XYZ file of C-alpha atoms in Angstrom:
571
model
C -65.363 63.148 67.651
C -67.205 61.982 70.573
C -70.488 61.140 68.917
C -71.260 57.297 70.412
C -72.072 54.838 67.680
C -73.637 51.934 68.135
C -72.463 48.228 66.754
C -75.418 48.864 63.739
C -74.096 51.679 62.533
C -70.432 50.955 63.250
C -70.293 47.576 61.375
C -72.679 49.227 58.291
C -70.317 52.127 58.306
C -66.694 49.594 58.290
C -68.571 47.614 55.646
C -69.028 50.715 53.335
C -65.678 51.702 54.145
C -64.386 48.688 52.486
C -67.217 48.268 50.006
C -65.891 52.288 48.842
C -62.364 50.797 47.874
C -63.598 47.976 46.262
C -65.853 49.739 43.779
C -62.821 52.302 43.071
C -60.884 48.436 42.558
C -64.114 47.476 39.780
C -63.629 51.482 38.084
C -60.146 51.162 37.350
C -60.122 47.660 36.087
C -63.490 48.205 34.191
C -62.309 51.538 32.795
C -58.116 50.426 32.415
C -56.417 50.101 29.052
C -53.706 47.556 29.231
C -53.809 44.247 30.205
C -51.653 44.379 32.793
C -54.293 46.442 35.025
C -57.815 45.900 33.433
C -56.818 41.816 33.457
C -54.047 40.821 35.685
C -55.166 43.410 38.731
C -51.669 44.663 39.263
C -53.660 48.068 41.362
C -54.767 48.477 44.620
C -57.375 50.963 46.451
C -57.512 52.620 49.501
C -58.805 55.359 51.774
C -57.071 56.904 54.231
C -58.530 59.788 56.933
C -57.634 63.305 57.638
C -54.559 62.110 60.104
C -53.129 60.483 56.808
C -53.766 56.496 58.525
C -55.171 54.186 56.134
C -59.028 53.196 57.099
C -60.089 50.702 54.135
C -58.176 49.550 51.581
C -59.429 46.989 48.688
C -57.690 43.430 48.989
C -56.479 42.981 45.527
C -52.640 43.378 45.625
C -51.301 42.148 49.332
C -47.725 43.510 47.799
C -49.049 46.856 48.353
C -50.880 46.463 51.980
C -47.519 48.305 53.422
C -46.589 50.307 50.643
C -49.702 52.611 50.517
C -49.824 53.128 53.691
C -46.298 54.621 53.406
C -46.413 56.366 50.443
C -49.270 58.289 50.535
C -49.205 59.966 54.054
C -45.323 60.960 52.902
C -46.626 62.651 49.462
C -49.303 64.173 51.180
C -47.280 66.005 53.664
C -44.753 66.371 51.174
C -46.829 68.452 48.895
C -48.946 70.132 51.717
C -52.637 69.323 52.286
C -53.015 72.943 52.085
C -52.421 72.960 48.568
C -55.390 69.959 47.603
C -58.702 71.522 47.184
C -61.563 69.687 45.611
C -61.803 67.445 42.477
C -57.633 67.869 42.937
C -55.528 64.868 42.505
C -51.908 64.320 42.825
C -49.865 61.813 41.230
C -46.454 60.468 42.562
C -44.078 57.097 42.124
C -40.954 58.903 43.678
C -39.060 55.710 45.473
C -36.961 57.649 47.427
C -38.116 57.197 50.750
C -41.642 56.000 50.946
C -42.385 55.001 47.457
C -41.389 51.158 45.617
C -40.349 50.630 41.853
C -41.712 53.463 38.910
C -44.144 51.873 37.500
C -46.282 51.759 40.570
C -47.571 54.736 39.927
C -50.092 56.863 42.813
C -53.168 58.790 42.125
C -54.064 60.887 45.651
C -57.498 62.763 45.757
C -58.823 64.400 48.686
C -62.489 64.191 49.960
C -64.228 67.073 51.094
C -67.993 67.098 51.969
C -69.463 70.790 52.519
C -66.057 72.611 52.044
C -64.623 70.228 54.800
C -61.804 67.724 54.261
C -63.140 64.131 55.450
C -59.942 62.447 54.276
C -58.323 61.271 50.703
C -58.422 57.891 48.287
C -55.769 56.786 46.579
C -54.920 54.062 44.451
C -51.593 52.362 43.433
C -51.563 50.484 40.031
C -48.190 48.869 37.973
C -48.023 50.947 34.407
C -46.661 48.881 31.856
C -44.056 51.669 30.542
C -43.032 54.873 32.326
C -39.711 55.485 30.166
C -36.693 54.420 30.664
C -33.649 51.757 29.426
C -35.807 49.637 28.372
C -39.650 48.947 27.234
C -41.639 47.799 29.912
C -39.398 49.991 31.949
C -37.820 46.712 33.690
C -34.196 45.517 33.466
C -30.784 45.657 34.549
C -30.236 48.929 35.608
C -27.475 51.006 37.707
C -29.398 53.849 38.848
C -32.984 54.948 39.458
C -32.488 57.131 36.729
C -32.190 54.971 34.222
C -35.745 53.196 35.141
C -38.077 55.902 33.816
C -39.745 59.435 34.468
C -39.707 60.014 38.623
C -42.631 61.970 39.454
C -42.424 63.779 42.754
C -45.791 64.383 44.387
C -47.541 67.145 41.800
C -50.670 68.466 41.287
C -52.137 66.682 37.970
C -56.218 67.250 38.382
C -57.589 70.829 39.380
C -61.224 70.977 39.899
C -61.973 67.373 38.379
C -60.117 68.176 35.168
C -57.149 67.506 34.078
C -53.820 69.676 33.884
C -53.196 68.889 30.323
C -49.154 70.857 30.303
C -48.706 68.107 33.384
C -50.473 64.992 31.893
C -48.256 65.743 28.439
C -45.119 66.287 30.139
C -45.170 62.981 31.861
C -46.470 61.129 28.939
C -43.368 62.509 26.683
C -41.140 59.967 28.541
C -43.302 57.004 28.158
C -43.380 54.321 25.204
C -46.594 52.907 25.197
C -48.551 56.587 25.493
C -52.037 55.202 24.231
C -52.491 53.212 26.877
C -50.657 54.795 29.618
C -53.100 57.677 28.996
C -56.115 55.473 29.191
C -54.648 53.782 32.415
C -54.324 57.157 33.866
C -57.559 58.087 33.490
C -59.102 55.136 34.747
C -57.070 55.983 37.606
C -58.709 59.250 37.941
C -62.399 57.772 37.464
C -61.772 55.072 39.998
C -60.324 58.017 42.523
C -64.230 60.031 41.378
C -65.670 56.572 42.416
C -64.274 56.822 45.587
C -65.064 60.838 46.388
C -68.242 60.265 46.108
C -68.931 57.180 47.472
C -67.426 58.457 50.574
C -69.194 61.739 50.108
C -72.844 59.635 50.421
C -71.496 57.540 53.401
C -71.145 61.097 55.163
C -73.552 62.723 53.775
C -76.099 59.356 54.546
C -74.695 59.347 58.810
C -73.368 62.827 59.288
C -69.978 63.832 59.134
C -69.546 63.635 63.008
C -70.853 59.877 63.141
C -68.334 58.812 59.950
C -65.629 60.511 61.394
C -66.000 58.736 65.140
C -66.749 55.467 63.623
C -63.415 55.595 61.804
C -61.536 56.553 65.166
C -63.096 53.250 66.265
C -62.801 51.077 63.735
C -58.965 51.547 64.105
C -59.252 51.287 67.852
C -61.330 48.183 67.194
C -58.788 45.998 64.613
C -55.727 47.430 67.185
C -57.632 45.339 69.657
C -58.568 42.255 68.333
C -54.739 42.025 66.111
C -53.227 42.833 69.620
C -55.368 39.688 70.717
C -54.548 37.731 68.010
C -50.469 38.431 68.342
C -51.295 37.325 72.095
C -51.917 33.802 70.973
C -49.031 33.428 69.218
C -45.996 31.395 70.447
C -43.962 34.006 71.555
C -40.112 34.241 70.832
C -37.448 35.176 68.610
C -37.104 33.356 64.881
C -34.367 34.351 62.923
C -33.355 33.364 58.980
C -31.539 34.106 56.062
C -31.721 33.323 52.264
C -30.269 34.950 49.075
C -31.368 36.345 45.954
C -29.633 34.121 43.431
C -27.900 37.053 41.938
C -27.969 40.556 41.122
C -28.162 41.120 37.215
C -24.266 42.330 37.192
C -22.672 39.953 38.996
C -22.790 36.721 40.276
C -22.286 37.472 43.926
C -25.316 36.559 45.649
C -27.859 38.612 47.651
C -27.906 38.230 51.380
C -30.815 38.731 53.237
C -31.166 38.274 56.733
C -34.491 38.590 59.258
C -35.052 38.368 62.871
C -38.620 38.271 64.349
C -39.438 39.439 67.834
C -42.999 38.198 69.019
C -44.128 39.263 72.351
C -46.853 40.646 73.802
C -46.345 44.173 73.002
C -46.513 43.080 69.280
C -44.083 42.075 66.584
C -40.779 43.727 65.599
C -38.801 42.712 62.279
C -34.888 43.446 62.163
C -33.550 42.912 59.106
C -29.971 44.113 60.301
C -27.475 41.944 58.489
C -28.701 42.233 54.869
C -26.067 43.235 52.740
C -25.859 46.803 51.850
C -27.554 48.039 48.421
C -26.176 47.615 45.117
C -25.683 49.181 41.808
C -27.877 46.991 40.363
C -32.029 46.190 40.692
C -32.304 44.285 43.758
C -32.883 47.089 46.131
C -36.057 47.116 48.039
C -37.042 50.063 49.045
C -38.381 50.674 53.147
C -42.017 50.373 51.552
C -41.500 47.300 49.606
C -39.904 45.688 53.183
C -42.388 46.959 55.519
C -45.032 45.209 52.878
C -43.506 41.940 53.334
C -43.880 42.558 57.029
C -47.399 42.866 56.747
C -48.077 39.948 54.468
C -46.461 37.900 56.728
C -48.362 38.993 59.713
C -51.424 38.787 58.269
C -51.083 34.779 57.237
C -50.175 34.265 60.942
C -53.971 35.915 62.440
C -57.394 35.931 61.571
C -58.186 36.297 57.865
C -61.180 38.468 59.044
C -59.102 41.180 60.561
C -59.494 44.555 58.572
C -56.570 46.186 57.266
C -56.245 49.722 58.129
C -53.733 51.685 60.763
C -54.944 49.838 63.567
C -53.268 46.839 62.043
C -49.937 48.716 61.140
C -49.794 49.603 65.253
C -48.585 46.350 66.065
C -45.482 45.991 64.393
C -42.576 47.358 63.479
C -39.435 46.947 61.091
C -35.873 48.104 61.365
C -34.197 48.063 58.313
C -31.116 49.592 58.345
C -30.701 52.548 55.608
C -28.206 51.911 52.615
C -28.955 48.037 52.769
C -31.126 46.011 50.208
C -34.112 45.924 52.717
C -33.935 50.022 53.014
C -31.845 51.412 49.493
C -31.197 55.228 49.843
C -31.107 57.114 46.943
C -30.513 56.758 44.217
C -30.531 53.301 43.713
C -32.182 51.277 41.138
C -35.559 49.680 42.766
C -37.063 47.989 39.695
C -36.390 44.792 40.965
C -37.394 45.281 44.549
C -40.240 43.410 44.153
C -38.046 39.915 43.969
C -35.882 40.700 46.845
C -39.404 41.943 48.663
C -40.635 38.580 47.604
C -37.843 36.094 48.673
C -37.692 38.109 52.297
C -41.487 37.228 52.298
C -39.871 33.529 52.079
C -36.894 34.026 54.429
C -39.801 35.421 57.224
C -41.504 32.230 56.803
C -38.455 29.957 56.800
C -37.991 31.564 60.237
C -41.156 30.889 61.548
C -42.022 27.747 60.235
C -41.034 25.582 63.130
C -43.082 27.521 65.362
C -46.045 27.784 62.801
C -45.642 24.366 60.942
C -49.741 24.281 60.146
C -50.271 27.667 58.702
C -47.286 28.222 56.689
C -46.423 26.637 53.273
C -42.853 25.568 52.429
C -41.048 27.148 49.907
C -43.127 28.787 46.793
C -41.647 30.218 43.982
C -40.165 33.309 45.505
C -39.852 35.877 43.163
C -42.197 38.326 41.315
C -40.727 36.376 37.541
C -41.479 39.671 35.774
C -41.159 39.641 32.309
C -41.464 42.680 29.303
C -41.337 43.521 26.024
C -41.769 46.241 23.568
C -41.534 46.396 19.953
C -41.607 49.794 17.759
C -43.724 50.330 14.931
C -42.565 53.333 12.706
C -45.124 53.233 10.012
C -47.918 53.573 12.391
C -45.942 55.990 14.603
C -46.801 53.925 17.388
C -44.698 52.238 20.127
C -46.379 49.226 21.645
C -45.304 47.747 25.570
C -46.372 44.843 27.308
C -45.668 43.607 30.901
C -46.482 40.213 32.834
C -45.322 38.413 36.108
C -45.832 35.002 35.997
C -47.216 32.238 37.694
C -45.137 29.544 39.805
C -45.295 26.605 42.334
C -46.745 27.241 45.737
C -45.346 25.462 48.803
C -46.517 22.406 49.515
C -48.594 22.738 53.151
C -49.987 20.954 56.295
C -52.818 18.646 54.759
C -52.255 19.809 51.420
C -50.405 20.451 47.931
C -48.879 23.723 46.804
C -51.022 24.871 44.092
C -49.738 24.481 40.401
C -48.934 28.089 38.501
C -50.361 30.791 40.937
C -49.519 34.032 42.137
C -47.713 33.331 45.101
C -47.511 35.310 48.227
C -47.946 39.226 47.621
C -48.550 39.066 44.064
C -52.569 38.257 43.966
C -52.601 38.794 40.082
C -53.837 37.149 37.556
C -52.478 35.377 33.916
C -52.345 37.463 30.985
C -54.850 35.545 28.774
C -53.453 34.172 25.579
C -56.506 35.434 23.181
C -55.740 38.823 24.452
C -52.335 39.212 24.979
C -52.128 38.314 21.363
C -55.244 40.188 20.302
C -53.526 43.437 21.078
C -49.853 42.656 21.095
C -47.624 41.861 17.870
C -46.851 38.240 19.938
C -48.177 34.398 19.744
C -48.130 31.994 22.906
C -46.339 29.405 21.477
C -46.495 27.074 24.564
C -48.402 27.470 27.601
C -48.132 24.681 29.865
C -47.296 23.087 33.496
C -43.488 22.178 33.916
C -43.216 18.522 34.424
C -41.291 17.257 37.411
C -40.638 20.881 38.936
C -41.965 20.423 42.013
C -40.503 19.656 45.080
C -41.394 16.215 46.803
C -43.028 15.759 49.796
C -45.849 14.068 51.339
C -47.620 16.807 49.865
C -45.973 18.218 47.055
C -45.237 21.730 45.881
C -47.458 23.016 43.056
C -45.792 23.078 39.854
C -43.952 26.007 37.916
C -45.027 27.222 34.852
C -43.870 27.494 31.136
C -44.585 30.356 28.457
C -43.120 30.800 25.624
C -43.361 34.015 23.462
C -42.564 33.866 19.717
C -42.346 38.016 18.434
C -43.605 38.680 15.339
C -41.906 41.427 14.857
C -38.306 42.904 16.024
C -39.129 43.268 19.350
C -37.065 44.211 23.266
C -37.429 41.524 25.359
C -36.678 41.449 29.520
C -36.985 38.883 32.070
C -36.321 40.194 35.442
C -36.657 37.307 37.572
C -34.563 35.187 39.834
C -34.497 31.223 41.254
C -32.558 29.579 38.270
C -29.862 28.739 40.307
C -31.565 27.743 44.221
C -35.509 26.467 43.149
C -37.858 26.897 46.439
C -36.623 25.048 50.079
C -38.800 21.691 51.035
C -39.977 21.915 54.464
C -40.293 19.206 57.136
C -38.233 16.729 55.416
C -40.007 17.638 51.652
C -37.214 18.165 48.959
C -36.441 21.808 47.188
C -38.340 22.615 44.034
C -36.486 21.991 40.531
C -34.792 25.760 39.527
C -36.200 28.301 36.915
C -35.314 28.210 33.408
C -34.946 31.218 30.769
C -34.565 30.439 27.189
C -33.884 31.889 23.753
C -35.188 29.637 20.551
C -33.681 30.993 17.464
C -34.066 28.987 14.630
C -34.062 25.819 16.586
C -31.132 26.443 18.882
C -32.020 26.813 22.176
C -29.618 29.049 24.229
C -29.898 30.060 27.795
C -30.713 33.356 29.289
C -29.965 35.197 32.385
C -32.886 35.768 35.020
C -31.839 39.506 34.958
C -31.180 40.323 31.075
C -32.580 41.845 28.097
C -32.557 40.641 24.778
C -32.869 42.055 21.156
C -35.289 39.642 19.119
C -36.072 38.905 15.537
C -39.164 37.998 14.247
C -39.564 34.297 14.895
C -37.632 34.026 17.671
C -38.924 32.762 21.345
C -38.291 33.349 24.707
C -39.336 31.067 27.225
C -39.901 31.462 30.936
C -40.021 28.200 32.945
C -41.060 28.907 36.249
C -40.125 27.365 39.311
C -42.592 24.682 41.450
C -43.110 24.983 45.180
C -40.567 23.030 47.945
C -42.241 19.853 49.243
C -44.125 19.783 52.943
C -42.744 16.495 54.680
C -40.854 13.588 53.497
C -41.813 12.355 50.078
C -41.903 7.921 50.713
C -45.034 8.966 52.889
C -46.748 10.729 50.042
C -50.287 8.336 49.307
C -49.254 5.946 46.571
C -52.648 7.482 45.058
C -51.841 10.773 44.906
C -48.728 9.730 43.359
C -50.406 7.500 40.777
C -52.810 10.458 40.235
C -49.738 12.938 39.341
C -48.437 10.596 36.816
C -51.549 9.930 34.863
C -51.779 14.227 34.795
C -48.730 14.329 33.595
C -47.076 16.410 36.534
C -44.677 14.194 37.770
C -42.907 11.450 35.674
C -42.995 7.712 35.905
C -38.878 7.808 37.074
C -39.429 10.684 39.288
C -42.538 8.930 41.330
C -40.351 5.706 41.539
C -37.121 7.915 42.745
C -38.673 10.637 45.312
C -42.002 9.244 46.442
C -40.446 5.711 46.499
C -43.445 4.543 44.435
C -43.638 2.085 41.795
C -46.097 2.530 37.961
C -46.117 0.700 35.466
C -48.489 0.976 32.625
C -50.393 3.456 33.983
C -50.721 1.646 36.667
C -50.062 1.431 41.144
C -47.674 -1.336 41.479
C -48.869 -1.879 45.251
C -46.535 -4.964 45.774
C -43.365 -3.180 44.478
C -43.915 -0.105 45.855
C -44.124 -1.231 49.130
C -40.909 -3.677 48.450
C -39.620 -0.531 47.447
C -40.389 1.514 50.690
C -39.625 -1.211 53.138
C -35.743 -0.984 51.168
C -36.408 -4.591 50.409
C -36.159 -4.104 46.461
């Protein structure tokens, strides 16, 4: 513990640290069977030391930078680090109190080099089913019960194989057991990639050296966030927003925040939330503390690592039995949008102090959407999951991206050749949503529309939000135009709840129109070519340029005279 190391050595040791997590990130999604993991990314890596604080973890899925680091000390302890020899792994996706919803699903492996522990990797990633209500295991439900199979933290490798009464146990209560299998194993190669990656790192410096440089790299990124949170204006910022609804009733979700910077660090409060419901909204203490870190992290130095030393420097209170902090056993499926729109409600506080590095309003919501349709003749049930794009805030200097994965999310569109390739679906429609952004001298990036035509009696969920408030403008830019969820049944189209499921025929469509991004300062000082530039893509209409952005074309074309007629009032 006292072995010196010097700046070489420490910065090629934090490197391989890192580079460790991010070839367990390439094993899983190389080795993964759904799309949802092995395309879209919805995992994340990590490796924590023998104290249980995290020490690397791969960048993939920022919605999890928080969560790991809570859940896996807790299951670790829970189930006794006695009990983990090596080639063990445990697996866990209990909510209740350190986990988030059940289909983030944890694989915990400890490393030993020479019969000595050295620390554990673990990785997080979303499984498309794990039982439940509903396919998908997503939807309106009243207790964590209902949302699928709750693992507590159990033993399901021995000696680098697998406990096969375990494995078949869990997979009973799980739809889509093909590929959940395959997704578990990947799991368990990408937490092999990891053992032994580590393994070489100690084996390569010695044991003593790995160990101290790890005590310092924490010591290190404690420093410089400490010196980053130093340089920020210090204060107290305070917000609220709402969760449009909360799948059973149309009361709305409060959510409140108050920020504390000083130079101690930063505290979040998010006394004032309402309490939790009987309904999936709840976010559990894991989910909050995530949106903690994401925010803190857009406010410093992209550079910083993101390990324990980081976690140091803040804090949450969230009081227990509220929708930042549900107690058991409430349903947490849909913790994820009320994790996302606090993300929003942080920023909304701490925008006027920060008006260059934060975006206005994005889309604000995870937009999660599932199906799964059952094949008797084949014996065979098949389950597909996707959260989809939206606007991004318009920012200082420029646009809000069209159709990303805003905020936490970091993952990526479910292709249309595959998603189709291997599920009884066609994309009818895949496209931008015209005119859903908000207006502002730069503009929020636009929402986006998909629309799923089942070929086959089929269970379809959205669990979503933001078709009732779209995304808040910022410095005089307008909000963003609201989500839309539709039902096209033999050309009707009939509207559906952001929180609803919905028994199909084959034929039918559902479409998800996503949300744009709110608008970053007033829209008459948007340039007249960026404006004319819109219109020609075919993002914002002709009308809409002339009635936001106070900008006149005609025939394709800038009407210079007119529009500035039109901004001086004079027309």
């Amino acid at each position: 513990m006292s072995t010196a190391v010097d700046p070489i050595t420490f910065e090629v040791i934090r490197n391989a640290l890192v580079a460790a997590t991010d070839e367990m990130v390439l094993a899983l999604k190389r080795s993964a069977y759904s799309t949802n993991i092995k395309t879209r990314s919805d995992f994340s890596c990590a490796f924590f030391d023998t104290e249980l604080r995290s020490v690397a973890q791969a960048f993939t899925q920022p919605v999890h930078l928080g969560s790991m680091a809570q859940q896996v000390p807790h299951a670790i302890r829970r189930y006794g680090p006695e009990n983990l020899g090596p080639g063990d792994a445990i697996v866990t996706n209990d909510p209740h109190p350190s986990g988030v919803h059940l289909n983030d699903v944890s694989l915990i492996s400890p490393v030993y080099v020479e019969d000595t522990l050295v620390g554990y990797v673990a990785n997080l990633a979303h499984h498309v089913d794990v039982g439940g209500g509903a396919p998908a295991s997503i939807g309106a439900f009243q207790e964590v019960f209902q949302e699928g199979v709750i693992i507590p933290p159990v033993k399901v490798v021995r000696g680098g194989k697998i406990l096969d009464d375990v494995f078949r146990l869990i997979l009973a209560q799980i739809r889509s057991k093909h590929e959940t299998a395959g997704d578990f194993r990947a799991q368990i190669a990408a937490n092999a990639t990891g053992v032994r990656r580590i393994t070489a790192l100690s084996n390569r410096h010695g044991r003593g050296t790995l160990i101290a440089t790890m005590d310092e790299l924490l010591a290190y990124t404690e420093r410089r966030v400490r010196n980053e949170i130093a340089q920020l204006a210090p204060g107290i910022y305070a917000s609220e927003g709402t969760v449009d609804n909360d799948g059973y009733t149309d009361v709305p979700v409060r959510l409140h925040v108050r920020i504390e910077i000083n130079p101690e660090g930063v505290n979040f409060d998010t006394t004032g939330s309402d309490p939790q419901r009987r309904a999936p909204v709840n976010s559990t203490y894991a989910m909050s503390f995530s949106a903690c870190a994401y925010a803190l992290k857009c406010l410093i130095d992209a550079d910083l690592p993101v390990n324990d030393g980081f976690y140091r420097v803040f804090s949450l209170h969230a009081p227990e039995g509220t929708v930042t902090n549900c107690t058991w056993p409430a349903p947490v499926v849909g913790g994820w949008e009320t994790q996302t729109r606090l993300v929003e409600v942080m920023f909304r506080a701490l925008m006027p102090a920060f008006p260059e590095r934060l975006p206005a309003g994005t889309k604000g919501m995870m937009c999660q959407a599932g199906f799964g349709s059952l094949d008797l003749a084949r014996g065979s049930y098949t389950c597909f999951y996707e959260a989809l794009a939206g606007g991004y805030g318009g920012r200082f200097g420029s646009d809000g991206p069209d159709a990303v994965q805003a905020h936490g999310q970091n993952t990526e569109n479910a292709p249309i050749e595959e998603t189709e390739l291997n599920y009884p679906v066609q994309i009818a429609r895949l496209s931008l949503v015209e005119d859903s952004e908000g207006p502002g001298q730069f503009r929020g990036g636009l929402g986006l529309r998909k629309d799923f035509r089942v070929l086959q009696p089929t269970t379809f969920t959205i669990l979503a939000d933001r078709d009732r408030n779209g995304p808040w403008g910022a410095l005089g830019g307008h909000d963003a135009a609201v989500a839309e969820y539709a039902l096209l049944r033999d050309g009707i189209e009939t509207h559906l709840g952001s929180k609803s499921t919905t028994e199909l025929v084959a034929g039918d469509i559902v479409s998800v129109r996503s949300c744009g991004g709110g608008g970053y300062g007033p829209p008459e000082e948007r340039d007249p070519g960026r404006v004319l530039r819109d219109v020609l893509e075919g993002k914002v209409s002709a009308e809409r340029a002339r009635e936001e952005y106070r900008v006149v074309i005609d025939d394709r074309r800038l009407d210079e005279s007119a529009t500035n007629e039109l901004r001086r009032g004079t027309a």
